[in-house]
PDB file of C-alpha atoms in Angstrom:
ATOM      1  CA  UNK M  15     212.405 150.121 -37.585  1.00  0.00           C
ATOM      2  CA  UNK M  16     212.911 146.753 -35.717  1.00  0.00           C
ATOM      3  CA  UNK M  17     214.913 146.494 -32.511  1.00  0.00           C
ATOM      4  CA  UNK M  18     218.020 144.565 -32.295  1.00  0.00           C
ATOM      5  CA  UNK M  19     217.091 142.557 -29.250  1.00  0.00           C
ATOM      6  CA  UNK M  20     213.831 140.211 -29.453  1.00  0.00           C
ATOM      7  CA  UNK M  21     210.466 141.701 -28.722  1.00  0.00           C
ATOM      8  CA  UNK M  22     210.255 139.658 -25.322  1.00  0.00           C
ATOM      9  CA  UNK M  23     213.562 140.946 -24.053  1.00  0.00           C
ATOM     10  CA  UNK M  24     212.593 144.524 -25.179  1.00  0.00           C
ATOM     11  CA  UNK M  25     209.357 144.236 -23.248  1.00  0.00           C
ATOM     12  CA  UNK M  26     211.138 142.601 -20.084  1.00  0.00           C
ATOM     13  CA  UNK M  27     213.528 145.575 -20.273  1.00  0.00           C
ATOM     14  CA  UNK M  28     210.646 148.143 -20.451  1.00  0.00           C
ATOM     15  CA  UNK M  29     208.855 146.406 -17.556  1.00  0.00           C
ATOM     16  CA  UNK M  30     212.042 146.913 -15.438  1.00  0.00           C
ATOM     17  CA  UNK M  31     212.547 150.459 -16.365  1.00  0.00           C
ATOM     18  CA  UNK M  32     211.025 153.283 -14.285  1.00  0.00           C
ATOM     19  CA  UNK M  33     207.873 154.284 -16.034  1.00  0.00           C
ATOM     20  CA  UNK M  34     207.564 157.497 -17.847  1.00  0.00           C
ATOM     21  CA  UNK M  35     205.500 160.312 -16.446  1.00  0.00           C
ATOM     22  CA  UNK M  36     201.895 160.587 -17.477  1.00  0.00           C
ATOM     23  CA  UNK M  37     202.746 163.512 -19.778  1.00  0.00           C
ATOM     24  CA  UNK M  38     205.185 161.487 -21.673  1.00  0.00           C
ATOM     25  CA  UNK M  39     202.849 158.653 -22.055  1.00  0.00           C
ATOM     26  CA  UNK M  40     200.298 160.904 -23.423  1.00  0.00           C
ATOM     27  CA  UNK M  41     202.868 162.423 -25.911  1.00  0.00           C
ATOM     28  CA  UNK M  42     203.743 158.932 -27.129  1.00  0.00           C
ATOM     29  CA  UNK M  43     200.043 157.998 -27.475  1.00  0.00           C
ATOM     30  CA  UNK M  44     199.371 161.352 -29.615  1.00  0.00           C
ATOM     31  CA  UNK M  45     202.480 160.768 -31.582  1.00  0.00           C
ATOM     32  CA  UNK M  46     201.656 157.181 -32.534  1.00  0.00           C
ATOM     33  CA  UNK M  47     198.107 158.443 -33.317  1.00  0.00           C
ATOM     34  CA  UNK M  48     198.757 161.409 -35.441  1.00  0.00           C
ATOM     35  CA  UNK M  49     202.342 161.785 -36.767  1.00  0.00           C
ATOM     36  CA  UNK M  50     204.020 160.185 -39.678  1.00  0.00           C
ATOM     37  CA  UNK M  51     206.718 157.507 -38.699  1.00  0.00           C
ATOM     38  CA  UNK M  52     205.761 157.011 -35.133  1.00  0.00           C
ATOM     39  CA  UNK M  53     208.776 154.486 -34.941  1.00  0.00           C
ATOM     40  CA  UNK M  54     210.930 157.578 -34.634  1.00  0.00           C
ATOM     41  CA  UNK M  55     209.649 158.080 -31.118  1.00  0.00           C
ATOM     42  CA  UNK M  56     212.318 157.599 -28.639  1.00  0.00           C
ATOM     43  CA  UNK M  57     210.241 155.569 -26.227  1.00  0.00           C
ATOM     44  CA  UNK M  58     210.545 154.875 -22.418  1.00  0.00           C
ATOM     45  CA  UNK M  59     213.700 152.699 -22.326  1.00  0.00           C
ATOM     46  CA  UNK M  60     215.921 155.142 -24.439  1.00  0.00           C
ATOM     47  CA  UNK M  61     214.172 158.121 -22.858  1.00  0.00           C
ATOM     48  CA  UNK M  62     215.392 157.031 -19.478  1.00  0.00           C
ATOM     49  CA  UNK M  63     218.772 156.182 -20.899  1.00  0.00           C
ATOM     50  CA  UNK M  64     219.261 159.667 -22.199  1.00  0.00           C
ATOM     51  CA  UNK M  65     217.869 161.222 -18.875  1.00  0.00           C
ATOM     52  CA  UNK M  66     220.455 159.150 -16.942  1.00  0.00           C
ATOM     53  CA  UNK M  67     223.352 160.254 -19.143  1.00  0.00           C
ATOM     54  CA  UNK M  68     222.425 163.953 -18.893  1.00  0.00           C
ATOM     55  CA  UNK M  69     222.024 163.376 -15.072  1.00  0.00           C
ATOM     56  CA  UNK M  70     225.210 161.431 -14.699  1.00  0.00           C
ATOM     57  CA  UNK M  71     227.274 163.984 -16.690  1.00  0.00           C
ATOM     58  CA  UNK M  72     225.741 167.034 -14.835  1.00  0.00           C
ATOM     59  CA  UNK M  73     225.294 168.165 -18.426  1.00  0.00           C
ATOM     60  CA  UNK M  74     224.333 172.045 -18.209  1.00  0.00           C
ATOM     61  CA  UNK M  75     224.285 172.591 -21.935  1.00  0.00           C
ATOM     62  CA  UNK M  76     222.614 169.907 -24.120  1.00  0.00           C
ATOM     63  CA  UNK M  77     222.008 169.926 -28.001  1.00  0.00           C
ATOM     64  CA  UNK M  78     219.742 167.692 -29.707  1.00  0.00           C
ATOM     65  CA  UNK M  79     219.453 167.099 -33.577  1.00  0.00           C
ATOM     66  CA  UNK M  80     215.885 165.819 -34.361  1.00  0.00           C
ATOM     67  CA  UNK M  81     213.277 166.844 -31.821  1.00  0.00           C
ATOM     68  CA  UNK M  82     210.349 164.980 -33.616  1.00  0.00           C
ATOM     69  CA  UNK M  83     207.473 165.280 -31.100  1.00  0.00           C
ATOM     70  CA  UNK M  84     209.737 166.174 -28.104  1.00  0.00           C
ATOM     71  CA  UNK M  85     209.731 162.937 -26.080  1.00  0.00           C
ATOM     72  CA  UNK M  86     213.599 162.818 -25.955  1.00  0.00           C
ATOM     73  CA  UNK M  87     213.901 166.563 -25.022  1.00  0.00           C
ATOM     74  CA  UNK M  88     211.592 166.146 -22.034  1.00  0.00           C
ATOM     75  CA  UNK M  89     213.389 163.011 -21.106  1.00  0.00           C
ATOM     76  CA  UNK M  90     216.709 164.716 -20.894  1.00  0.00           C
ATOM     77  CA  UNK M  91     215.358 167.892 -19.298  1.00  0.00           C
ATOM     78  CA  UNK M  92     214.439 165.666 -16.371  1.00  0.00           C
ATOM     79  CA  UNK M  93     218.212 165.008 -15.794  1.00  0.00           C
ATOM     80  CA  UNK M  94     219.294 168.462 -16.116  1.00  0.00           C
ATOM     81  CA  UNK M  95     221.153 170.252 -13.186  1.00  0.00           C
ATOM     82  CA  UNK M  96     220.023 173.676 -11.880  1.00  0.00           C
ATOM     83  CA  UNK M  97     220.678 176.266 -14.784  1.00  0.00           C
ATOM     84  CA  UNK M  98     220.855 173.573 -17.341  1.00  0.00           C
ATOM     85  CA  UNK M  99     219.251 173.966 -20.886  1.00  0.00           C
ATOM     86  CA  UNK M 100     218.426 172.156 -24.066  1.00  0.00           C
ATOM     87  CA  UNK M 101     218.640 173.311 -27.530  1.00  0.00           C
ATOM     88  CA  UNK M 102     216.671 171.055 -29.965  1.00  0.00           C
ATOM     89  CA  UNK M 103     216.573 171.280 -33.621  1.00  0.00           C
ATOM     90  CA  UNK M 104     213.781 170.075 -35.920  1.00  0.00           C
ATOM     91  CA  UNK M 105     213.232 170.471 -39.594  1.00  0.00           C
ATOM     92  CA  UNK M 106     209.486 169.802 -39.767  1.00  0.00           C
ATOM     93  CA  UNK M 107     207.226 172.554 -38.412  1.00  0.00           C
ATOM     94  CA  UNK M 108     204.512 169.941 -37.783  1.00  0.00           C
ATOM     95  CA  UNK M 109     206.698 167.775 -35.427  1.00  0.00           C
ATOM     96  CA  UNK M 110     207.848 171.166 -33.717  1.00  0.00           C
ATOM     97  CA  UNK M 111     204.316 172.232 -32.953  1.00  0.00           C
ATOM     98  CA  UNK M 112     203.494 168.970 -30.994  1.00  0.00           C
ATOM     99  CA  UNK M 113     206.821 169.141 -29.172  1.00  0.00           C
ATOM    100  CA  UNK M 114     206.299 172.845 -28.091  1.00  0.00           C
ATOM    101  CA  UNK M 115     202.783 172.088 -26.921  1.00  0.00           C
ATOM    102  CA  UNK M 116     203.948 169.326 -24.600  1.00  0.00           C
ATOM    103  CA  UNK M 117     207.006 171.112 -23.529  1.00  0.00           C
ATOM    104  CA  UNK M 118     204.811 174.215 -22.482  1.00  0.00           C
ATOM    105  CA  UNK M 119     202.806 171.801 -20.259  1.00  0.00           C
ATOM    106  CA  UNK M 120     205.878 170.196 -18.623  1.00  0.00           C
ATOM    107  CA  UNK M 121     207.837 171.550 -15.697  1.00  0.00           C
ATOM    108  CA  UNK M 122     210.765 172.162 -18.063  1.00  0.00           C
ATOM    109  CA  UNK M 123     209.112 174.770 -20.454  1.00  0.00           C
ATOM    110  CA  UNK M 124     211.894 177.494 -19.513  1.00  0.00           C
ATOM    111  CA  UNK M 125     214.664 175.047 -20.080  1.00  0.00           C
ATOM    112  CA  UNK M 126     214.026 173.689 -23.649  1.00  0.00           C
ATOM    113  CA  UNK M 127     214.422 176.013 -26.842  1.00  0.00           C
ATOM    114  CA  UNK M 128     213.151 174.387 -30.170  1.00  0.00           C
ATOM    115  CA  UNK M 129     214.728 175.711 -33.362  1.00  0.00           C
ATOM    116  CA  UNK M 130     213.203 174.888 -36.661  1.00  0.00           C
ATOM    117  CA  UNK M 131     215.096 174.711 -39.817  1.00  0.00           C
ATOM    118  CA  UNK M 132     218.248 172.801 -41.216  1.00  0.00           C
ATOM    119  CA  UNK M 133     220.212 171.487 -38.037  1.00  0.00           C
ATOM    120  CA  UNK M 134     223.698 172.614 -39.593  1.00  0.00           C
ATOM    121  CA  UNK M 135     222.454 176.217 -39.903  1.00  0.00           C
ATOM    122  CA  UNK M 136     221.176 176.204 -36.261  1.00  0.00           C
ATOM    123  CA  UNK M 137     224.548 174.677 -35.218  1.00  0.00           C
ATOM    124  CA  UNK M 138     226.287 177.498 -36.876  1.00  0.00           C
ATOM    125  CA  UNK M 139     224.115 180.203 -35.116  1.00  0.00           C
ATOM    126  CA  UNK M 140     224.546 178.715 -31.610  1.00  0.00           C
ATOM    127  CA  UNK M 141     227.578 179.784 -29.754  1.00  0.00           C
ATOM    128  CA  UNK M 142     229.878 177.840 -27.272  1.00  0.00           C
ATOM    129  CA  UNK M 143     230.313 174.197 -26.502  1.00  0.00           C
ATOM    130  CA  UNK M 144     228.230 171.311 -25.247  1.00  0.00           C
ATOM    131  CA  UNK M 145     228.304 169.004 -22.423  1.00  0.00           C
ATOM    132  CA  UNK M 146     226.021 166.344 -24.108  1.00  0.00           C
ATOM    133  CA  UNK M 147     224.856 165.895 -27.801  1.00  0.00           C
ATOM    134  CA  UNK M 148     222.174 163.622 -29.072  1.00  0.00           C
ATOM    135  CA  UNK M 149     221.911 163.128 -32.763  1.00  0.00           C
ATOM    136  CA  UNK M 150     218.793 161.571 -34.119  1.00  0.00           C
ATOM    137  CA  UNK M 151     218.046 163.390 -37.377  1.00  0.00           C
ATOM    138  CA  UNK M 152     218.499 162.739 -41.097  1.00  0.00           C
ATOM    139  CA  UNK M 153     220.945 159.907 -41.644  1.00  0.00           C
ATOM    140  CA  UNK M 154     222.603 161.364 -44.653  1.00  0.00           C
ATOM    141  CA  UNK M 155     223.931 164.327 -42.735  1.00  0.00           C
ATOM    142  CA  UNK M 156     225.106 162.071 -39.833  1.00  0.00           C
ATOM    143  CA  UNK M 157     228.800 162.586 -40.516  1.00  0.00           C
ATOM    144  CA  UNK M 158     228.525 166.208 -41.207  1.00  0.00           C
ATOM    145  CA  UNK M 159     226.684 166.727 -37.771  1.00  0.00           C
ATOM    146  CA  UNK M 160     229.525 164.480 -36.279  1.00  0.00           C
ATOM    147  CA  UNK M 161     232.306 166.667 -37.577  1.00  0.00           C
ATOM    148  CA  UNK M 162     230.486 169.940 -36.888  1.00  0.00           C
ATOM    149  CA  UNK M 163     230.024 169.012 -33.283  1.00  0.00           C
ATOM    150  CA  UNK M 164     232.959 166.876 -32.173  1.00  0.00           C
ATOM    151  CA  UNK M 165     235.162 170.102 -31.883  1.00  0.00           C
ATOM    152  CA  UNK M 166     232.503 171.745 -29.638  1.00  0.00           C
ATOM    153  CA  UNK M 167     232.342 168.966 -26.892  1.00  0.00           C
ATOM    154  CA  UNK M 168     233.352 170.218 -23.523  1.00  0.00           C
ATOM    155  CA  UNK M 169     236.373 168.078 -22.097  1.00  0.00           C
ATOM    156  CA  UNK M 170     234.134 165.612 -20.110  1.00  0.00           C
ATOM    157  CA  UNK M 171     231.098 165.776 -22.711  1.00  0.00           C
ATOM    158  CA  UNK M 172     229.558 162.738 -24.537  1.00  0.00           C
ATOM    159  CA  UNK M 173     227.970 162.489 -28.053  1.00  0.00           C
ATOM    160  CA  UNK M 174     225.141 159.939 -28.462  1.00  0.00           C
ATOM    161  CA  UNK M 175     224.331 158.981 -32.030  1.00  0.00           C
ATOM    162  CA  UNK M 176     221.096 156.977 -32.441  1.00  0.00           C
ATOM    163  CA  UNK M 177     220.163 154.339 -34.976  1.00  0.00           C
ATOM    164  CA  UNK M 178     223.586 153.260 -35.719  1.00  0.00           C
ATOM    165  CA  UNK M 179     222.706 149.578 -36.158  1.00  0.00           C
ATOM    166  CA  UNK M 180     219.822 150.543 -38.321  1.00  0.00           C
ATOM    167  CA  UNK M 181     217.738 147.502 -37.343  1.00  0.00           C
ATOM    168  CA  UNK M 182     220.604 145.301 -38.379  1.00  0.00           C
ATOM    169  CA  UNK M 183     220.617 146.599 -41.990  1.00  0.00           C
ATOM    170  CA  UNK M 184     224.208 147.668 -41.530  1.00  0.00           C
ATOM    171  CA  UNK M 185     225.064 143.992 -41.999  1.00  0.00           C
ATOM    172  CA  UNK M 186     222.845 143.341 -45.149  1.00  0.00           C
ATOM    173  CA  UNK M 187     225.087 143.693 -48.250  1.00  0.00           C
ATOM    174  CA  UNK M 188     222.069 143.885 -50.459  1.00  0.00           C
ATOM    175  CA  UNK M 189     220.800 147.126 -48.804  1.00  0.00           C
ATOM    176  CA  UNK M 190     222.605 149.930 -50.588  1.00  0.00           C
ATOM    177  CA  UNK M 191     220.267 152.651 -49.735  1.00  0.00           C
ATOM    178  CA  UNK M 192     221.471 156.276 -49.108  1.00  0.00           C
ATOM    179  CA  UNK M 193     220.482 156.179 -45.438  1.00  0.00           C
ATOM    180  CA  UNK M 194     222.149 152.773 -44.887  1.00  0.00           C
ATOM    181  CA  UNK M 195     225.375 153.757 -46.604  1.00  0.00           C
ATOM    182  CA  UNK M 196     225.545 156.934 -44.532  1.00  0.00           C
ATOM    183  CA  UNK M 197     225.231 154.998 -41.338  1.00  0.00           C
ATOM    184  CA  UNK M 198     227.744 152.524 -42.452  1.00  0.00           C
ATOM    185  CA  UNK M 199     230.294 155.169 -43.360  1.00  0.00           C
ATOM    186  CA  UNK M 200     229.827 157.070 -40.186  1.00  0.00           C
ATOM    187  CA  UNK M 201     230.261 153.797 -38.058  1.00  0.00           C
ATOM    188  CA  UNK M 202     233.336 153.041 -39.915  1.00  0.00           C
ATOM    189  CA  UNK M 203     234.728 156.493 -39.626  1.00  0.00           C
ATOM    190  CA  UNK M 204     234.184 156.598 -35.793  1.00  0.00           C
ATOM    191  CA  UNK M 205     235.849 153.296 -35.450  1.00  0.00           C
ATOM    192  CA  UNK M 206     239.056 154.610 -37.258  1.00  0.00           C
ATOM    193  CA  UNK M 207     238.965 158.004 -35.743  1.00  0.00           C
ATOM    194  CA  UNK M 208     241.844 158.367 -33.401  1.00  0.00           C
ATOM    195  CA  UNK M 209     240.380 161.558 -31.885  1.00  0.00           C
ATOM    196  CA  UNK M 210     237.777 159.779 -29.973  1.00  0.00           C
ATOM    197  CA  UNK M 211     236.754 156.859 -27.806  1.00  0.00           C
ATOM    198  CA  UNK M 212     233.600 155.157 -28.689  1.00  0.00           C
ATOM    199  CA  UNK M 213     231.412 152.323 -27.879  1.00  0.00           C
ATOM    200  CA  UNK M 214     228.329 151.101 -29.921  1.00  0.00           C
ATOM    201  CA  UNK M 215     225.389 149.793 -27.871  1.00  0.00           C
ATOM    202  CA  UNK M 216     222.533 147.573 -28.894  1.00  0.00           C
ATOM    203  CA  UNK M 217     219.976 149.852 -27.109  1.00  0.00           C
ATOM    204  CA  UNK M 218     216.809 149.972 -29.422  1.00  0.00           C
ATOM    205  CA  UNK M 219     218.076 150.413 -32.924  1.00  0.00           C
ATOM    206  CA  UNK M 220     221.789 150.878 -31.907  1.00  0.00           C
ATOM    207  CA  UNK M 221     223.120 153.979 -30.117  1.00  0.00           C
ATOM    208  CA  UNK M 222     226.936 154.906 -30.348  1.00  0.00           C
ATOM    209  CA  UNK M 223     228.628 156.983 -27.488  1.00  0.00           C
ATOM    210  CA  UNK M 224     231.488 159.066 -28.260  1.00  0.00           C
ATOM    211  CA  UNK M 225     233.856 161.210 -26.267  1.00  0.00           C
ATOM    212  CA  UNK M 226     236.945 163.038 -27.297  1.00  0.00           C
ATOM    213  CA  UNK M 227     240.277 161.109 -26.617  1.00  0.00           C
TER     214      UNK M 227
END
């Protein structure tokens, strides 16, 4: 994954973003050293962005698809109001183990539940609606996640979908990979969906924010 903005601008933005807590910095280092595909790590800029979205919404019920090593879960937990809770879904047990270990060391251990298994099955098991949804899981299911969760957003909820610019590959006509096609399809679907209001941002690898219209 490469960012949409230049490395210099990315570094400048990071330098002017509130630094992560020591536990998150330690988690980032372990992730980079021990897990496959460390580029999936949310990182300090997007982590703070997610925290502030949760805080600004006053979101009490948060759903995340794609826990990875837990950086984004812990970031969002810092923005939860009293009584707030995060359900986070991860397919790989190895990733979930790292996330659970760091969640247990954090002040937010009682506010985050890690679910292991196919995310669509977890969504079906969970009851009720959500104040904030963050989708950062397998790209081929992005549209399925979107359709499953759009009706379950509370009236003032937001859905944030990660990687929607896909390192610029959405513009590369020679890239016909399954993941790229899935992201292009979702982007076009959202743009034509009269049920929602959406904005696509150039944060890291592209983040699309959606609310019900």
